[in-house]
Structure formats: structure tokens, C-alpha cells
Short mmCIF file of C-alpha atoms and ligand atoms in Angstrom, two decimals:
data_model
loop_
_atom_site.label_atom_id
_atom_site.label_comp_id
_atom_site.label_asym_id
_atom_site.label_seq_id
_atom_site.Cartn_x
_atom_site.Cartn_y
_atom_site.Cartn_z
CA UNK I 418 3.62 43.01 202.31
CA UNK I 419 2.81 46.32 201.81
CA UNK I 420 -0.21 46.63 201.45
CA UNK I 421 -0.49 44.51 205.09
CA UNK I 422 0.41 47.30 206.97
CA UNK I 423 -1.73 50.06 204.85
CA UNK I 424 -4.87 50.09 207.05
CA UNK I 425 -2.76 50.90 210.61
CA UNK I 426 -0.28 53.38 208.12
CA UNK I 427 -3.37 55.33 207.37
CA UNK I 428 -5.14 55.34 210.62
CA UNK I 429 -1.77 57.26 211.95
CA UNK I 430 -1.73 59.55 209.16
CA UNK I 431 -5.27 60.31 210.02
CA UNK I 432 -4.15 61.10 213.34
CA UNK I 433 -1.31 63.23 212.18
CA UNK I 434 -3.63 64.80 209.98
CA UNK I 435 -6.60 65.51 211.80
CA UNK I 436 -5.27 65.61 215.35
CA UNK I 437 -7.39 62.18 216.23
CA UNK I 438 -9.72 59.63 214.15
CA UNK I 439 -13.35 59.13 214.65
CA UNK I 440 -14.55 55.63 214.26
CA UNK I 441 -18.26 54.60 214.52
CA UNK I 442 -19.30 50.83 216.01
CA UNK I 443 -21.83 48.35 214.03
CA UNK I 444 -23.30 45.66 216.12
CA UNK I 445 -24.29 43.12 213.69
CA UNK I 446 -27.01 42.14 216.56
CA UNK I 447 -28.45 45.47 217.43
CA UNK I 448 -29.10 46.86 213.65
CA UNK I 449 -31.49 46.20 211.09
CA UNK I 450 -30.19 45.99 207.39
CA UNK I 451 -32.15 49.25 206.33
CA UNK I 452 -30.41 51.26 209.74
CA UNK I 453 -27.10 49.90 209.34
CA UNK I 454 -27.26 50.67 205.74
CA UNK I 455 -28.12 54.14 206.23
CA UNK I 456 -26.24 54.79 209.38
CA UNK I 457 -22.72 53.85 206.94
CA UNK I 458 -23.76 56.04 204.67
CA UNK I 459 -23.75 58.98 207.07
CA UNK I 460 -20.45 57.31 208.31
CA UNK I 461 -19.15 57.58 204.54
CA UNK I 462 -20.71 60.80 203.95
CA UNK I 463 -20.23 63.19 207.17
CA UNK I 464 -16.44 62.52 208.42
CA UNK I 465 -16.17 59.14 210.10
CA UNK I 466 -12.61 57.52 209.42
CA UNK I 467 -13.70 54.03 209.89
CA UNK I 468 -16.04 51.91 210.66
CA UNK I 469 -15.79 48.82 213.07
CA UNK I 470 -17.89 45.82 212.93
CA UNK I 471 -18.66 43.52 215.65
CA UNK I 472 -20.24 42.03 218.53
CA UNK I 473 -19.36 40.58 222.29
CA UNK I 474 -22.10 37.67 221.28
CA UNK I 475 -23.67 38.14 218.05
CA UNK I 476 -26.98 35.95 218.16
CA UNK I 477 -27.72 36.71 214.90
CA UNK I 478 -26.56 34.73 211.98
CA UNK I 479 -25.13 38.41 209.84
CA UNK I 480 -21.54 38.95 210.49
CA UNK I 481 -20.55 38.23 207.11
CA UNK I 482 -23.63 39.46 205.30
CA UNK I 483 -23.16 43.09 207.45
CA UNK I 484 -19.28 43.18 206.40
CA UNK I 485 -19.58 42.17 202.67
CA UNK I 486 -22.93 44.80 202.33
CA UNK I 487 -20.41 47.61 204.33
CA UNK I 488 -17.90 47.14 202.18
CA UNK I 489 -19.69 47.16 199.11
CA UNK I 490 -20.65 50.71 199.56
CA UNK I 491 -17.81 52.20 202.30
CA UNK I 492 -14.77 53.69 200.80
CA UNK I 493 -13.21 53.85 204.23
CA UNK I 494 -12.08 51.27 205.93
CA UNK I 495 -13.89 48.32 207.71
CA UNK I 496 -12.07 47.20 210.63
CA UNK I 497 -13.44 43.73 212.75
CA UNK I 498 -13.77 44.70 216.38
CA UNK I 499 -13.68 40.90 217.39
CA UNK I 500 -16.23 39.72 220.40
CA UNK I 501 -14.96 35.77 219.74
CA UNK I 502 -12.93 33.99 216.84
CA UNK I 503 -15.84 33.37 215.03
CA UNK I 504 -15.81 36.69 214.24
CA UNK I 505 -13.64 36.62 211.05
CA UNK I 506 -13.87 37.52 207.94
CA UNK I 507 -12.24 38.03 204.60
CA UNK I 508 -14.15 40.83 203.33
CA UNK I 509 -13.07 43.25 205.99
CA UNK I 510 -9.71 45.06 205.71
CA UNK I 511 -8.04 44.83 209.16
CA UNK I 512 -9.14 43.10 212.27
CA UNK I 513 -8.51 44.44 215.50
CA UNK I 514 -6.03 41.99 217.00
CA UNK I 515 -7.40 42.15 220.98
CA UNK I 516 -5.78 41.01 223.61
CA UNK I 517 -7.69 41.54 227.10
CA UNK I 518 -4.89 43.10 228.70
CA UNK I 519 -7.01 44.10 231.97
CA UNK I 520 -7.50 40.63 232.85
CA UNK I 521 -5.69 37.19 233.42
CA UNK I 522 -8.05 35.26 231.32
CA UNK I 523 -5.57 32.97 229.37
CA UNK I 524 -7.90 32.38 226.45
CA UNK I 525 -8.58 36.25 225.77
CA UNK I 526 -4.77 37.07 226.59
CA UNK I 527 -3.33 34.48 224.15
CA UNK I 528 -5.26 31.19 223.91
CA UNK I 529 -7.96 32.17 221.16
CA UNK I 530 -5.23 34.26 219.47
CA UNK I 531 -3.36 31.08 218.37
CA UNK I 532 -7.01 29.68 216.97
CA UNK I 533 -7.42 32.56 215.00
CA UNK I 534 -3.96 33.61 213.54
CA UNK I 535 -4.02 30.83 210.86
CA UNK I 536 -7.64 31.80 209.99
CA UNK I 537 -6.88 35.83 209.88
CA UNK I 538 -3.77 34.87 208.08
CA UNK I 539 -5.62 32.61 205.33
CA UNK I 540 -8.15 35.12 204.63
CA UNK I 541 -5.75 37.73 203.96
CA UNK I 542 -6.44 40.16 206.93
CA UNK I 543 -4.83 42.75 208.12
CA UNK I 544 -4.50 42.54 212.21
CA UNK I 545 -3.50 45.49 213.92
CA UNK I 546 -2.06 44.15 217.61
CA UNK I 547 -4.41 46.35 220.36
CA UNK I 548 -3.79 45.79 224.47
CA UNK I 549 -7.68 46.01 225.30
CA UNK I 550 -8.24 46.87 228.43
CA UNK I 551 -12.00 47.19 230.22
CA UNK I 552 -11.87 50.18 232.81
CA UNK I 553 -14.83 50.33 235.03
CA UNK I 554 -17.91 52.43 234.41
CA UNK I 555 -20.67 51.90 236.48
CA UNK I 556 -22.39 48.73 236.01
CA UNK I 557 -21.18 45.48 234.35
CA UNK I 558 -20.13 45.43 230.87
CA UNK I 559 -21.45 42.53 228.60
CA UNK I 560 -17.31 42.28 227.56
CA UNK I 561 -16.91 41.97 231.61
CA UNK I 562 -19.31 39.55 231.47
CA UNK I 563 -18.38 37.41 228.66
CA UNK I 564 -14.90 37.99 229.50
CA UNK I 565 -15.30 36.96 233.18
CA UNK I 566 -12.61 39.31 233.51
CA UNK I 567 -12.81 42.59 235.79
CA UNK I 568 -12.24 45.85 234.79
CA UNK I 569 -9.62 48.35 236.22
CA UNK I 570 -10.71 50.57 238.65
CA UNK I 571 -12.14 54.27 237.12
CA UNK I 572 -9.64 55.70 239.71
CA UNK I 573 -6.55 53.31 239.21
CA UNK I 574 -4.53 54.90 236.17
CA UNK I 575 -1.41 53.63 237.70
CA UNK I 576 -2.93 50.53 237.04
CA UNK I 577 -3.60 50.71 233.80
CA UNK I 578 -0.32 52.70 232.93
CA UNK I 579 1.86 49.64 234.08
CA UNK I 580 -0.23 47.54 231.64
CA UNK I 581 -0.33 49.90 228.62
CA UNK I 582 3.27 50.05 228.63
CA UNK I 583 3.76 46.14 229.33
CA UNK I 584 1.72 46.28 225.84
CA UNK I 585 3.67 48.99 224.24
CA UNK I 586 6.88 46.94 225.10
CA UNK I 587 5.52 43.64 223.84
CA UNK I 588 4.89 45.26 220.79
CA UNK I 589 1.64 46.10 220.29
CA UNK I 590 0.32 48.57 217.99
CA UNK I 591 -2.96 50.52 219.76
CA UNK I 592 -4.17 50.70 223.37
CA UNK I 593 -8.17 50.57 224.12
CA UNK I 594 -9.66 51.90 226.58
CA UNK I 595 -13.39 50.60 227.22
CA UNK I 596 -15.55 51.49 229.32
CA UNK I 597 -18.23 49.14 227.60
CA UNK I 598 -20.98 49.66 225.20
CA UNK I 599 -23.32 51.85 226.71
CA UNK I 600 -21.21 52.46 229.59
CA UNK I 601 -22.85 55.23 232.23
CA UNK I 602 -19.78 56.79 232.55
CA UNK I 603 -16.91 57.09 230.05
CA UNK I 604 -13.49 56.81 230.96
CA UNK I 605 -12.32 59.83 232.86
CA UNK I 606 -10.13 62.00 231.30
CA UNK I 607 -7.84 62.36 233.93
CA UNK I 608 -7.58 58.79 233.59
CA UNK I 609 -6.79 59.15 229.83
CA UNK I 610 -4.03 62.22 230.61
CA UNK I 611 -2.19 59.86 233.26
CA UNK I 612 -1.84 57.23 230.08
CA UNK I 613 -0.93 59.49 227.68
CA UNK I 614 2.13 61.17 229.42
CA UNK I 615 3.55 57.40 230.23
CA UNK I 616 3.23 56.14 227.04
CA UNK I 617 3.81 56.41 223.57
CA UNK I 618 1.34 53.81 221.32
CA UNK I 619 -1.95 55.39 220.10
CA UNK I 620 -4.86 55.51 222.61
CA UNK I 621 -8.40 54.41 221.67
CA UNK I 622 -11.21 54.97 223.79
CA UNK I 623 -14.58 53.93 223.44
CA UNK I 624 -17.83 53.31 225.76
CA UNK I 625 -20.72 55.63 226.77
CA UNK I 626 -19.81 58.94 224.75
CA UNK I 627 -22.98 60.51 223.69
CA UNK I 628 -22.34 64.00 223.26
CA UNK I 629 -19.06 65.61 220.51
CA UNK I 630 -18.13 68.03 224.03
CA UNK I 631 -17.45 64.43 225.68
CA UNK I 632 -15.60 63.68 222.48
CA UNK I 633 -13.51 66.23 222.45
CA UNK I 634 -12.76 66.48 226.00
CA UNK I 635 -11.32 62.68 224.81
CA UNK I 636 -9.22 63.62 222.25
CA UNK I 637 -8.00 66.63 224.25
CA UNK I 638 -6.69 64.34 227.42
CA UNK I 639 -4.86 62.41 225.01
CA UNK I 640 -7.20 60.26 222.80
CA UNK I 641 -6.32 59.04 218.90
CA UNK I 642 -9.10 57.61 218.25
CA UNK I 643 -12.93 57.72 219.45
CA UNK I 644 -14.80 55.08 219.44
CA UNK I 645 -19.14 55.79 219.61
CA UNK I 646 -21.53 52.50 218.57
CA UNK I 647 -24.87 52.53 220.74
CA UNK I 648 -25.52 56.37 220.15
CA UNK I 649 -26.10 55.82 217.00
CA UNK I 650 -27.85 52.70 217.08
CA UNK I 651 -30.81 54.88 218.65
CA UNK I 652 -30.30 57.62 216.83
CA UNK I 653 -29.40 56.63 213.39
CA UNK I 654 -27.30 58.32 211.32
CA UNK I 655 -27.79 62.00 211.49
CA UNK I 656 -26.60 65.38 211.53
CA UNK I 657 -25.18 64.91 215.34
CA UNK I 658 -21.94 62.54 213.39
CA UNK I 659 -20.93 65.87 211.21
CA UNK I 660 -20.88 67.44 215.38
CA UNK I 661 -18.80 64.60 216.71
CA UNK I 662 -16.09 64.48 213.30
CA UNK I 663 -15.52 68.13 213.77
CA UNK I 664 -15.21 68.06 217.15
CA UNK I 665 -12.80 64.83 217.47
CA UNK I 666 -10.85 65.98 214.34
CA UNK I 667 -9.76 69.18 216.32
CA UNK I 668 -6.56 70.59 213.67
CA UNK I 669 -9.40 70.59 210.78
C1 1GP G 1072 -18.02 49.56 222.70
O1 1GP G 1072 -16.34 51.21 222.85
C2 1GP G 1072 -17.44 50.82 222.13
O2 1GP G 1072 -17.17 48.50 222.56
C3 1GP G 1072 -18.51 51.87 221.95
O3 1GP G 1072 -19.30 52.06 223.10
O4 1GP G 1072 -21.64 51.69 222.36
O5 1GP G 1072 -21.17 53.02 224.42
O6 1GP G 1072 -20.65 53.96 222.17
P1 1GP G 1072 -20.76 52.73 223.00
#
């Protein structure tokens, strides 16, 4: 029992520790063995806190190959980022227990959550409860589009306040702001400060950040935890992840 609730225990410490955690995105479908390889050892190596693994399709037949081959050289955690409930797997240490908060989808709100329980619960996973919610960004999302769900408006916090704490009081452990993979615009941080006075659960916020200022202008409106995946599918893994740790781990 323990041991369940290690994964979420230490991403708080982290955040009491180093003022916010910095967690770096694999997309099974977007990265070759060699780059994915390479890019988690720069993740292991230069001051990422976690890596999260998954896709809003996933075309390619490697979920399980990507997590086992992770895991076999990652001392910090790997966390499922879920894009369906096929996207499960033993190997992993937590999954990211979504909930589509944003929209009134009844599968992504609690429908596929009931297919996958018995299935996260069988494999031994650890799922941390997170009220996802897509915030709009400047063009259509592929979760917006899979999701057929729409995203709160940029310049609606009071919107997504009343949700986040809707989450916060049904018990849910994180809050996720997305703005989409390769959003054009992150989520603003006045948008981010609103939240953050109103509620209490840890914020996550992910979705076109490409430079550490833009991180840290995150963590300082409120963010726990950043959240950067396509970046570094272009770039690789380089010298630019040391930039973004120190700037998103800000009491270092
Ligand atoms: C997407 O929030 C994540 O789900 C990361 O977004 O790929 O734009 O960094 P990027």
C-alpha cells in the first residue's frame, strides 16, 4: 500500500524541494528508438524529474517496447500520460489518471475510466487522479480533436477555476493545464495566477513551451510541474534541458 502512493509522494517532495518539477514528454509515434534513447538519457542525466510516455493516437505498434526500454535505463520515474485505454502498461510506475475535465464527453470524464481501472489495477500501477483540462491556444489540438471536446477559452480563467476546484473537491490529486502539443501559444500566465490563488491541488502545465524564460515565467505564476515533449523531439536531447531544469527548479 505503500509503495502505491510513492510515485505522487515524491513528485510533491520534488516540488517542496525544488520549488516545481520538470517533466519531459515521449511520443511513442514521433521518436525513433536511437532519439528516444538518447533524449532519456539527457532526461536522466541533466535534471528532468520524470519522464511521461504517451500518445493522443499512437499509430505505431511501440508503447510497450518504448516503456520497458525507458525503464530499463531511467532511474526516475516513468509516468503513462494516457491518449486512450490501450495505453497501459505494467512496466511503467504511475499512470496519469485523466479525466477531461474541460469537456462533457462522458467517455473521457468517466466512461473509459471504468474500462481501465481493473486493467491499471491488475498490472500493479500506480494512478495519480489529474482534472485535465484543454485551454485554447491557437489552432486545434489533436487532444481537441480526438477528444471532440473544446477547450476553455485563453481568456476565461473563471472558467477554468470553477472546474479545477470541482476537481480538487472530488478528490483529485493534480490539475493540467494543456494547451496541446505544439500549441502556438502556451497558457497565459495570468491565466495560471487566477488558478493558483483559488486553489490548492498541484498545477501542471504543458503545451508549446520552447524556451526555459517561458518555463520559468510558468512556474513563477503558479506552476508545479512543466510539462515540454515536441521541443525536444526536434531538438534532441541537448544542453538547452540543463537551461530549462535550472530554470523550472527555481529554490536550487
Ligand atoms: C502535450 O503538454 C504536452 O501534451 C507537451 O506539449 O509538445 O508542446 O511541449 P509540447
Amino acid at each position: 500500500m505503500e509503495n502505491r502512493l510513492s510515485i505522487y509522494g515524491n513528485i510533491l517532495n520534488i516540488i517542496e524541494k525544488k520549488g516545481a518539477a520538470f517533466f519531459v514528454l515521449i511520443d511513442p509515434d514521433r521518436l525513433k528508438e536511437k532519439d528516444y534513447l538518447a533524449l532519456a538519457d539527457f532526461c536522466q542525466n541533466d535534471g528532468v524529474d520524470a519522464v511521461l510516455v504517451g500518445s493522443s493516437i499512437l499509430i505505431s505498434h511501440t508503447f510497450e517496447k518504448v516503456i520497458k526500454d525507458l525503464k530499463r535505463i531511467l532511474k526516475i520515474p516513468v509516468i503513462i500520460f494516457p491518449g486512450n485505454t490501450m495505453q497501459i502498461s505494467g512496466d511503467a510506475d504511475a499512470i496519469l489518471f485523466l479525466s477531461l475535465i474541460s469537456g462533457r464527453n462522458p467517455s473521457h470524464l468517466f466512461g473509459d475510466h471504468v474500462l481501465a481501472a481493473p486493467e491499471i489495477k491488475a498490472v500493479g500501477l500506480e494512478p495519480i487522479s489529474t482534472g485535465y483540462m484543454l485551454i485554447e491556444s491557437g489552432k486545434t489540438s489533436s487532444v481537441e480533436f480526438m477528444s471532440n471536446t473544446k477547450p476553455i477559452p485563453a481568456d476565461k480563467p473563471e472558467i477554468a477555476k470553477a472546474h479545477a476546484l470541482a476537481a480538487e473537491y472530488m478528490g483529485m490529486k493534480l490539475i493540467y493545464l494543456e494547451a496541446g502539443s505544439g500549441a502556438e501559444y502556451p497558457v497565459p500566465d495570468l491565466f495560471i495566477r487566477e488558478l493558483r490563488s483559488y486553489i490548492t491541488l498541484p498545477i501542471v502545465v504543458g503545451g508549446g513551451i520552447k524556451e526555459p524564460e517561458t518555463a520559468r515565467k510558468k512556474v513563477e505564476s503558479g506552476a508545479s510541474i512543466v510539462v515540454i515533449g515536441s521541443l525536444f523531439e526536434k531538438l534532441g536531447g541537448n544542453k538547452l534541458i540543463k537551461e530549462f531544469a535550472q530554470a523550472i527548479h527555481y529554490k536550487k
